[in-house]
Tab-separated table of C-alpha atoms and ligand atoms in Angstrom:
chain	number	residue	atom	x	y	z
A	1	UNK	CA	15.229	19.398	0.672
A	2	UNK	CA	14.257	22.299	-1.408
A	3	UNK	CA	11.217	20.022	-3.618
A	4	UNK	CA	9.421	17.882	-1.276
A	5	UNK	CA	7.114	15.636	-2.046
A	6	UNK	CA	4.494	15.276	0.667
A	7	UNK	CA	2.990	11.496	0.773
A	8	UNK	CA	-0.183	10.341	2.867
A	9	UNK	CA	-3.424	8.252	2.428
A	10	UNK	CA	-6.409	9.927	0.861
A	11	UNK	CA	-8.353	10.269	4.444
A	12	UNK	CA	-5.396	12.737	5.683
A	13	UNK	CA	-5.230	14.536	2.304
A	14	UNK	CA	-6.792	17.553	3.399
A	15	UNK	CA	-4.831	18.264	6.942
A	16	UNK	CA	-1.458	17.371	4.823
A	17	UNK	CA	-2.303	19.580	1.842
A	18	UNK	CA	-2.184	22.270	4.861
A	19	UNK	CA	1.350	21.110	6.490
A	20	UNK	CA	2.627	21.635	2.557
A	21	UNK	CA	0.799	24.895	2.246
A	22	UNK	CA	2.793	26.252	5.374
A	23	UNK	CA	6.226	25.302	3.993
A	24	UNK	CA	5.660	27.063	0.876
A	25	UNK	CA	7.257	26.786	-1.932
A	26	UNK	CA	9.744	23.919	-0.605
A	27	UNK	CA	6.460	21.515	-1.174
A	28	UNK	CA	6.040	20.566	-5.065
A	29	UNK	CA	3.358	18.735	-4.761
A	30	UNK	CA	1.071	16.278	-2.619
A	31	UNK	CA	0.480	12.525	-3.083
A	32	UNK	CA	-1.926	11.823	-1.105
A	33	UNK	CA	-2.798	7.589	-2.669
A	34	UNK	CA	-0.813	5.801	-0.196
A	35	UNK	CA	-2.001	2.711	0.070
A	36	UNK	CA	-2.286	-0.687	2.557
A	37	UNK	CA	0.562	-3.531	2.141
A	38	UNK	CA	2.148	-1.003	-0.621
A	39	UNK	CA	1.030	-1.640	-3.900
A	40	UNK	CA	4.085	-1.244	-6.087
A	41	UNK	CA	1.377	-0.188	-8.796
A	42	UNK	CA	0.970	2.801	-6.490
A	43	UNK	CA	4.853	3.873	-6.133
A	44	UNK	CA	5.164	3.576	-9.418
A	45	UNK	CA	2.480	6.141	-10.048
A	46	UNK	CA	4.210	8.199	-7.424
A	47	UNK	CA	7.636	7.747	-8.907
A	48	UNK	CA	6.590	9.321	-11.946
A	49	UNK	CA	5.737	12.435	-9.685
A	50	UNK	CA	8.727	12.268	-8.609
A	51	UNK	CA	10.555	12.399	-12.173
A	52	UNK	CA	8.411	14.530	-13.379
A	53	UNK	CA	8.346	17.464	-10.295
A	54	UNK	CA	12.053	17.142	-9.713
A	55	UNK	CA	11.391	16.173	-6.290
A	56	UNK	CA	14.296	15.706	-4.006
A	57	UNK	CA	12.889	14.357	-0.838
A	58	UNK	CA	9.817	12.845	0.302
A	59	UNK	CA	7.892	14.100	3.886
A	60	UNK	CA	5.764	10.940	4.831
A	61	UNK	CA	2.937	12.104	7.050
A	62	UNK	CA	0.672	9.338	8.118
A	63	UNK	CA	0.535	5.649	9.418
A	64	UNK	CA	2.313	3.150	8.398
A	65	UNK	CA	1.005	2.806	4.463
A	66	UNK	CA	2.100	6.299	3.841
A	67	UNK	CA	5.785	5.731	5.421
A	68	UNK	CA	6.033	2.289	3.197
A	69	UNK	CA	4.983	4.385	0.127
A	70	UNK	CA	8.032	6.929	1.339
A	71	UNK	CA	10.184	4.113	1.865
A	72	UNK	CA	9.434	2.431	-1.210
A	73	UNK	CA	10.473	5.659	-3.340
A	74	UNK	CA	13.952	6.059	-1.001
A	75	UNK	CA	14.865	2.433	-1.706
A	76	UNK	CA	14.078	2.997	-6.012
A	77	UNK	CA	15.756	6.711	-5.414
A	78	UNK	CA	17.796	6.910	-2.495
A	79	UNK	CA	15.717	10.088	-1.485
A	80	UNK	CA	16.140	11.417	1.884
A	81	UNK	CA	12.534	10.915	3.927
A	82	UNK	CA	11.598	12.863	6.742
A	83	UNK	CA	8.627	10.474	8.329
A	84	UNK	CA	5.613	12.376	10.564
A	85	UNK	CA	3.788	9.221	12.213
A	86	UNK	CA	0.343	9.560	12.996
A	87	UNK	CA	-0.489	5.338	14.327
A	88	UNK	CA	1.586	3.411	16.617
A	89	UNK	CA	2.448	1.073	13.952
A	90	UNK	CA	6.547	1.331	14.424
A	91	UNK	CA	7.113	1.770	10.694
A	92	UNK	CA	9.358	4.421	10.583
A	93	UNK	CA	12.521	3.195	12.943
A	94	UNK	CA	12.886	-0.030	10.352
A	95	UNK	CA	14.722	-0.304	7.542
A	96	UNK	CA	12.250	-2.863	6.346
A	97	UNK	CA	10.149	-2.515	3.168
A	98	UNK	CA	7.033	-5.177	2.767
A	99	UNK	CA	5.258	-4.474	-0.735
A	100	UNK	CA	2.708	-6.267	-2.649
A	101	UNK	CA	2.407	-7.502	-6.200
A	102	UNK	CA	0.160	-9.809	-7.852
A	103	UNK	CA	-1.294	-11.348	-3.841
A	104	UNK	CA	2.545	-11.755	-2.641
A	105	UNK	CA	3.905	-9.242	-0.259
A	106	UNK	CA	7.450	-9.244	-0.567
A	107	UNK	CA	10.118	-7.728	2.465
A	108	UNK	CA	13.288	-6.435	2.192
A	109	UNK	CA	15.429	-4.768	4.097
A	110	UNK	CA	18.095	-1.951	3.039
A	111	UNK	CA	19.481	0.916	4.356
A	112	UNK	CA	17.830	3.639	2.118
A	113	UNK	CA	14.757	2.344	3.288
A	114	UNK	CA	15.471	3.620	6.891
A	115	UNK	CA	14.252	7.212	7.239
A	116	UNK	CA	16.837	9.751	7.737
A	117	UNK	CA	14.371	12.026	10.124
A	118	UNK	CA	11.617	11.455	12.627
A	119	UNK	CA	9.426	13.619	14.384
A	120	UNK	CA	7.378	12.377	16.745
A	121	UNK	CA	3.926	14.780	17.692
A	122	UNK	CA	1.623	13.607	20.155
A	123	UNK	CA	-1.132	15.210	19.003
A	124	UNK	CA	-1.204	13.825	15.550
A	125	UNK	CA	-2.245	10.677	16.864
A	126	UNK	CA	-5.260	11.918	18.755
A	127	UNK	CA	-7.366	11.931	15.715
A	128	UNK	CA	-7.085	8.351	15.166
A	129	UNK	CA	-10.041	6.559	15.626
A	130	UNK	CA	-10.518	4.121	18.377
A	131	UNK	CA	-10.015	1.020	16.518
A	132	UNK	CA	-7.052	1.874	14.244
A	133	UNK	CA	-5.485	3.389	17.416
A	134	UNK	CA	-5.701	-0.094	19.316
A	135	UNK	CA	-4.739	-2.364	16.912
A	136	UNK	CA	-1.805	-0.344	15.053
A	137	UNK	CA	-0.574	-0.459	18.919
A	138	UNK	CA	-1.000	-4.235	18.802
A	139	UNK	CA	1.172	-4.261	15.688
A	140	UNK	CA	3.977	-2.500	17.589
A	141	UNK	CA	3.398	-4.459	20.394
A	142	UNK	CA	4.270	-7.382	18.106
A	143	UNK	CA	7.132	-6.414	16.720
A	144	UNK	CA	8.534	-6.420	20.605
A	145	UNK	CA	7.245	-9.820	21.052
A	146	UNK	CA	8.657	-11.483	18.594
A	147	UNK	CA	12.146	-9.757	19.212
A	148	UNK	CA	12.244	-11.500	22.557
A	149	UNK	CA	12.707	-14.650	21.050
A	150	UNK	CA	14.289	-13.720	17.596
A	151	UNK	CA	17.558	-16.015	17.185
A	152	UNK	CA	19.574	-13.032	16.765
A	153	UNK	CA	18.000	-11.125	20.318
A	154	UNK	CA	20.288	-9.737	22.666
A	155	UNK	CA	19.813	-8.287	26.061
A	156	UNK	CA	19.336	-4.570	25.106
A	157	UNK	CA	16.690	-5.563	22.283
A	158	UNK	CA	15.225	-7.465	25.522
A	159	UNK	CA	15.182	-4.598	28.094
A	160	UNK	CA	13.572	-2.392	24.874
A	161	UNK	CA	10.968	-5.198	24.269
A	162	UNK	CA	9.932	-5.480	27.869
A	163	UNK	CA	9.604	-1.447	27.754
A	164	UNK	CA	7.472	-1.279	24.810
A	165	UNK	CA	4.791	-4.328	26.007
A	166	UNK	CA	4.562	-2.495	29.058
A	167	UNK	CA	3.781	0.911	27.879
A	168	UNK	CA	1.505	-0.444	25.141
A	169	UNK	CA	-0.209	-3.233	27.488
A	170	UNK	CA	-0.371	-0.284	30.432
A	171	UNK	CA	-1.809	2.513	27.615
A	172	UNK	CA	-4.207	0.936	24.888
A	173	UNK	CA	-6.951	0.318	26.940
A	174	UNK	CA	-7.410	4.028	27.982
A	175	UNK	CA	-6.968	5.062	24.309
A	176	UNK	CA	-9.871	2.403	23.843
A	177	UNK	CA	-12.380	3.945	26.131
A	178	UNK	CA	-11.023	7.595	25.341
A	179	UNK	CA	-10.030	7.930	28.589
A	180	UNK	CA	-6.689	10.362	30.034
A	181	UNK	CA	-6.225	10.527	26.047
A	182	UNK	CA	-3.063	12.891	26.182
A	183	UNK	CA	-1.147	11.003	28.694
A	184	UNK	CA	-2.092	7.340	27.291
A	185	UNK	CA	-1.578	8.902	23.456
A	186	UNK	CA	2.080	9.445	24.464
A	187	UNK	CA	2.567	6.358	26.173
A	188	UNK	CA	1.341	3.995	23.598
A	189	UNK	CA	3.324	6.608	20.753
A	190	UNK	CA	6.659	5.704	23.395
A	191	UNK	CA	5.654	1.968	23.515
A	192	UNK	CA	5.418	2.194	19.277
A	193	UNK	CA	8.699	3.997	18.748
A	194	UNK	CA	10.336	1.076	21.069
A	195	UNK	CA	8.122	-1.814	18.983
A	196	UNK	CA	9.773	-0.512	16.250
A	197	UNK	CA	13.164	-0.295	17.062
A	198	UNK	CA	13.190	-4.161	17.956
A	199	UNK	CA	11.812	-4.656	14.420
A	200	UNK	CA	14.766	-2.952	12.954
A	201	UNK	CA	16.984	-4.524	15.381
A	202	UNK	CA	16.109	-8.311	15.138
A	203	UNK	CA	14.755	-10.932	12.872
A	204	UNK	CA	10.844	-11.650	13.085
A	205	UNK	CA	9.723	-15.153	13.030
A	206	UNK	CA	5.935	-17.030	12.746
A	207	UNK	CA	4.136	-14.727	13.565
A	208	UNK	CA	4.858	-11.738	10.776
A	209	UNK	CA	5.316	-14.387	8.322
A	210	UNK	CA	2.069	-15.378	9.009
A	211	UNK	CA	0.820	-11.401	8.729
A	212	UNK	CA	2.326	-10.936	5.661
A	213	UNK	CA	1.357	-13.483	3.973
A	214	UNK	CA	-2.349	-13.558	4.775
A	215	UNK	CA	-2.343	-9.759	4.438
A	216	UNK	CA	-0.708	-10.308	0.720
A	217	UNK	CA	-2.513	-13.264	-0.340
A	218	UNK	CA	-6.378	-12.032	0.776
A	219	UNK	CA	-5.468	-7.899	1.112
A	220	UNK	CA	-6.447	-7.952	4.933
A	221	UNK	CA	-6.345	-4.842	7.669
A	222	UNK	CA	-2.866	-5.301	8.228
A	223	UNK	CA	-3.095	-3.917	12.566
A	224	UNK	CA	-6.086	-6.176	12.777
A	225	UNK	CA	-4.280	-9.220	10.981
A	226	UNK	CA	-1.685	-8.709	14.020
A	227	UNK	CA	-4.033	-8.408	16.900
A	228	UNK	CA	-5.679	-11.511	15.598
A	229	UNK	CA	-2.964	-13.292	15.269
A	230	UNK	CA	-0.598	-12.541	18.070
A	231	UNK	CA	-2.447	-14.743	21.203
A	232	UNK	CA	-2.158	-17.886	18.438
A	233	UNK	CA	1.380	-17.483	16.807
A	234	UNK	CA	2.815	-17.046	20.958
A	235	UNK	CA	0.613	-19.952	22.185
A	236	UNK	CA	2.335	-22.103	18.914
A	237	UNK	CA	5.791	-20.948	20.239
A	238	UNK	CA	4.846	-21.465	23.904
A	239	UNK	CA	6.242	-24.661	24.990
A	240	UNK	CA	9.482	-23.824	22.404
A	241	UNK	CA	10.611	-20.541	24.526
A	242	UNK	CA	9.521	-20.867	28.575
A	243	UNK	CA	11.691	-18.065	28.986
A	244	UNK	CA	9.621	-15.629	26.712
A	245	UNK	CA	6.673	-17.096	28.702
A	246	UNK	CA	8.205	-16.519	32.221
A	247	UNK	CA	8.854	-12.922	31.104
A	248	UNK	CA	5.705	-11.602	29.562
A	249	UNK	CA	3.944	-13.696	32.195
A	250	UNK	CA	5.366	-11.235	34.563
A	251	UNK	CA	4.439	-8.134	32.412
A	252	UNK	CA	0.829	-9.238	31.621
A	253	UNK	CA	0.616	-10.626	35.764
A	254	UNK	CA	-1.152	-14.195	34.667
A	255	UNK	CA	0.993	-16.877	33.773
A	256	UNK	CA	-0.469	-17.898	30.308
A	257	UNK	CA	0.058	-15.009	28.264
A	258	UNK	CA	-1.353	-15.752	24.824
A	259	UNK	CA	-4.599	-15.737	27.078
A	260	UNK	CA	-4.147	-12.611	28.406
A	261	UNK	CA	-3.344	-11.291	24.808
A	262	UNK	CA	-6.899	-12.844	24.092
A	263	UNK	CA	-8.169	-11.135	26.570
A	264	UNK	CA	-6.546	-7.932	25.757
A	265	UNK	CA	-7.720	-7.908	22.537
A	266	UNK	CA	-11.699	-8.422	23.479
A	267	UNK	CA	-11.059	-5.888	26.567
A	268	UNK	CA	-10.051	-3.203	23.479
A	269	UNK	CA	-12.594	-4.796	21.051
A	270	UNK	CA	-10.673	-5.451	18.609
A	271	UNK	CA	-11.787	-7.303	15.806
A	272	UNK	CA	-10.147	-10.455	16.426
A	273	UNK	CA	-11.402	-13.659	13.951
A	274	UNK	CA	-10.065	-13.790	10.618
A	275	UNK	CA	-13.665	-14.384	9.249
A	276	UNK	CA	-14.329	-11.006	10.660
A	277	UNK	CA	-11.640	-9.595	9.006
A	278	UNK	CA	-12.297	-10.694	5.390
A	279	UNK	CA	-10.103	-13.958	5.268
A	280	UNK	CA	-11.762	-16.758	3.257
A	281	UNK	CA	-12.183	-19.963	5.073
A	282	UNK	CA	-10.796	-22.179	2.125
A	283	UNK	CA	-8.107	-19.222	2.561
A	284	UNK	CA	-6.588	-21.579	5.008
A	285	UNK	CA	-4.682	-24.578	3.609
A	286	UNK	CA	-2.892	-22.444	0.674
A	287	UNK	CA	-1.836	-19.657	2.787
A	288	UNK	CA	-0.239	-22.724	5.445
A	289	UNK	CA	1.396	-23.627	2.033
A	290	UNK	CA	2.276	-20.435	1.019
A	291	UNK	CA	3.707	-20.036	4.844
A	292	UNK	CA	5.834	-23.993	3.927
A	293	UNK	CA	7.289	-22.937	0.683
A	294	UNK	CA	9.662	-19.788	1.956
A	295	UNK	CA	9.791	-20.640	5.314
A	296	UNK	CA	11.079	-18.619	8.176
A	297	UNK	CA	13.141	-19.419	11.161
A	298	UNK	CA	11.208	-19.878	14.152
A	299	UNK	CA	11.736	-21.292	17.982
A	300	UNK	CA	9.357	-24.166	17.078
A	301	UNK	CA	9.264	-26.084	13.725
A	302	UNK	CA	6.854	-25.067	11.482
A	303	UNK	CA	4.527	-27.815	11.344
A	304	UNK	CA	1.880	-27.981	8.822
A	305	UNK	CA	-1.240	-29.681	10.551
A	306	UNK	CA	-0.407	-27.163	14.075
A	307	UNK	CA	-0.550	-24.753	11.535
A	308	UNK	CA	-3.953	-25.033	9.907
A	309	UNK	CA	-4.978	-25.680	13.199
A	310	UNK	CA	-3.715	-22.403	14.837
A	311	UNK	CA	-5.054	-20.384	11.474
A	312	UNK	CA	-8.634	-22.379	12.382
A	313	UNK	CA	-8.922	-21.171	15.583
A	314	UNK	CA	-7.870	-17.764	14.577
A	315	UNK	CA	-10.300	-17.844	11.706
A	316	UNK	CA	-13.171	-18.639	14.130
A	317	UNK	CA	-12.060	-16.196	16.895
A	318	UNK	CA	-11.636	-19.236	19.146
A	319	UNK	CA	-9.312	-18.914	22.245
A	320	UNK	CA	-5.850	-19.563	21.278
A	321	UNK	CA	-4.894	-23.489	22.156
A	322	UNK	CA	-3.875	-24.318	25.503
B	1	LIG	P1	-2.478	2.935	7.894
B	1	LIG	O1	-1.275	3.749	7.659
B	1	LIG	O2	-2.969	2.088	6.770
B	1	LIG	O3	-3.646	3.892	8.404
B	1	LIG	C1	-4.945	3.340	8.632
B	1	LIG	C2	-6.003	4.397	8.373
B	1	LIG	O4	-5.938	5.372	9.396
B	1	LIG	C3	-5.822	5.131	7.057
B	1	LIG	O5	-7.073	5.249	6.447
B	1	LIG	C4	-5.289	6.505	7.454
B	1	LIG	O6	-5.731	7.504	6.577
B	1	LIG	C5	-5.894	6.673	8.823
B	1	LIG	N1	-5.085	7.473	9.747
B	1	LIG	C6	-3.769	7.291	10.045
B	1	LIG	N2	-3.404	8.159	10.999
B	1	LIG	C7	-4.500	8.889	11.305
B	1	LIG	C8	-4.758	9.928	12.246
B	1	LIG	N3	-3.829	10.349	13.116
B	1	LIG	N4	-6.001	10.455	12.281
B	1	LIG	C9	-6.983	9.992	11.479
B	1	LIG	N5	-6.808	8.999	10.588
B	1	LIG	C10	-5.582	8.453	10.507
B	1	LIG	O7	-2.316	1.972	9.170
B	1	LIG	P2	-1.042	1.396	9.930
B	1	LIG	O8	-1.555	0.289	10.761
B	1	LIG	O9	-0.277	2.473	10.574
B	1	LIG	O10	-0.113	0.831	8.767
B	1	LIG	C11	-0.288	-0.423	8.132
B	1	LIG	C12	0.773	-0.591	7.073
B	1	LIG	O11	2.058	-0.381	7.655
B	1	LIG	C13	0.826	-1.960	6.417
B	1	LIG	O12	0.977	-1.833	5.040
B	1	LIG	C14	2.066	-2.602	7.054
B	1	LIG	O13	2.665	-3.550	6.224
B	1	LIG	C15	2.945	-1.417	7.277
B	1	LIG	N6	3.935	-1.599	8.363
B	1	LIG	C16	5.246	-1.674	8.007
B	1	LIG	C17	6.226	-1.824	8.965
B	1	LIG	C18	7.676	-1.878	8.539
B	1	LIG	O14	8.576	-1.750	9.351
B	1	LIG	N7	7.957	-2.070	7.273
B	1	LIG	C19	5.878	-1.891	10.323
B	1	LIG	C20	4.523	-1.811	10.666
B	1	LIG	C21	3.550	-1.652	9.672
């Protein structure tokens, strides 16, 4: 690259203005509106930075918003990105792109969306607060999840899931009490690089549907949105994939293991009822509909009344169903 374009979200702006300062003149410029669920208002407002600068690469330094804004330029441009993440959200080993317009978040998946170059620095993630920390880390830890029983898994997608729960189940709860923070900061940042290899390796089924579209439809905290989500959408696919069970049963040592992801969730404090995040109740129905009318695959049928059901309990921070 010889004009970069240096992307984050306005609450980094000032430590990236500083990484651009100390590249010099290779740095044309700093956009620092990167955005949740990735407006494509907001890329387009950055594209014409682009044009306009002459830029002919984009550094992405930041969580996951800031790599879909980079990825959202690469797959208009074909750009090279080099990605600097600073969450455990997994974002930047996919080649997936999820952007919203007009309350629908749309994925894709392409090539030039997959960042050419990743660095991965500890120590940018120590400044995280406590509650993005956890639940981006819940997001990558979902992304291995649903991999194990993805209808196009395979055993080395499997051994990499298994790796990535592990680290993420064994880590987030020190980064929750800010506790042995270097050690468990590099654990869960191992356990998120994994999560997000199985997302670029496999397809994703209920359960990030479900994300997506609530997060499109009613613009909700998209690490939350997972960490709510994840003890209901593996209790719905329970009885569908014993295997899964048997396995993160194992990891998790109790043989239920949406509980324990209940449980994991109010041992980190994570916000976990949809009311809590923002979701309106009469939210439900339509988003189940939304969910019926581009349906994904999934181990068990996607059945309308288990739905609302699941998003109930969800909503009301209820256990997930037995
Ligand atoms: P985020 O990028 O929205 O960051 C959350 C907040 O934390 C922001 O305000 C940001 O400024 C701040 N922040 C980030 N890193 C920080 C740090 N080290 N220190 C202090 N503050 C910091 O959160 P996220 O959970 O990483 O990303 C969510 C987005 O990522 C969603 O839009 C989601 O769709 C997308 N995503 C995409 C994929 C994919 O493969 N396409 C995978 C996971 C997530």
């Amino acid at each position: 690259m010889k004009r970069a374009l240096f992307l984050t979200t306005p609450g980094q702006e000032d430590y990236v203005r500083k990484c651009a300062q100390a590249v010099g003149p290779v740095a044309v410029g700093v956009f620092a509106n990167a955005t949740m669920h990735t407006p494509v208002s907001v890329t387009e407002e950055a594209l014409s930075v682009v044009r306009e600068r002459r830029v002919d690469g984009v550094v992405a330094i930041g969580g996951g918003s800031t790599i879909g804004l980079g990825k959202a330029i690469a797959w208009r441009t074909d750009l090279p990105q080099v990605v600097i993440p600073t969450t455990y959200a997994g974002s930047e080993m996919t080649p997936i792109l999820g952007e919203t317009a007009d309350g629908q978040k749309v994925t894709r998946s392409d090539p030039r969306i997959l960042p050419e170059t990743v660095i991965y620095d500890v120590e940018l993630t120590t400044t995280l607060p406590r509650e993005a920390a956890v639940a981006s880390g819940i997001n990558a830890m979902a992304h291995a999840v649903e991999a194990l029983y993805a209808e196009d898994r395979n055993p080395v997608v499997d051994l990499i899931a298994v790796d990535a729960i592990s680290a993420l189940y064994d880590s987030l709860p020190y980064l929750a009490e800010s506790q042995k923070a270097a050690e468990s900061s590099e654990k869960a940042l191992y356990g998120a690089w994994l999560g997000g290899i199985c997302l670029g390796s496999v397809s994703m089924a209920l359960h990030h549907k479900l994300c997506h579209t609530l997060g499109g439809m009613f613009d909700l905290p998209h690490a939350e949105l997972h960490a709510a989500l994840l003890p209901h959408t593996l209790a719905y696919n329970g009885p569908a994939i014993p295997y899964v069970i048997d396995k993160l049963g194992k990891v998790f040592k109790q043989h239920d293991p949406a509980q324990s992801l209940f449980e994991f969730n109010q041992q980190l404090r994570v916000r976990a009822a949809l009311a809590e995040l923002g979701m309106p109740k009469d939210g439900i129905e339509p988003a189940v509909a939304a969910v019926l009318a581009k349906p994904c695959r999934n181990p068990r049928p996607l059945e309308r009344e288990a739905l609302i059901k699941l998003l109930k309990r969800a909503y009301a921070g209820a256990h997930p169903a037995p």
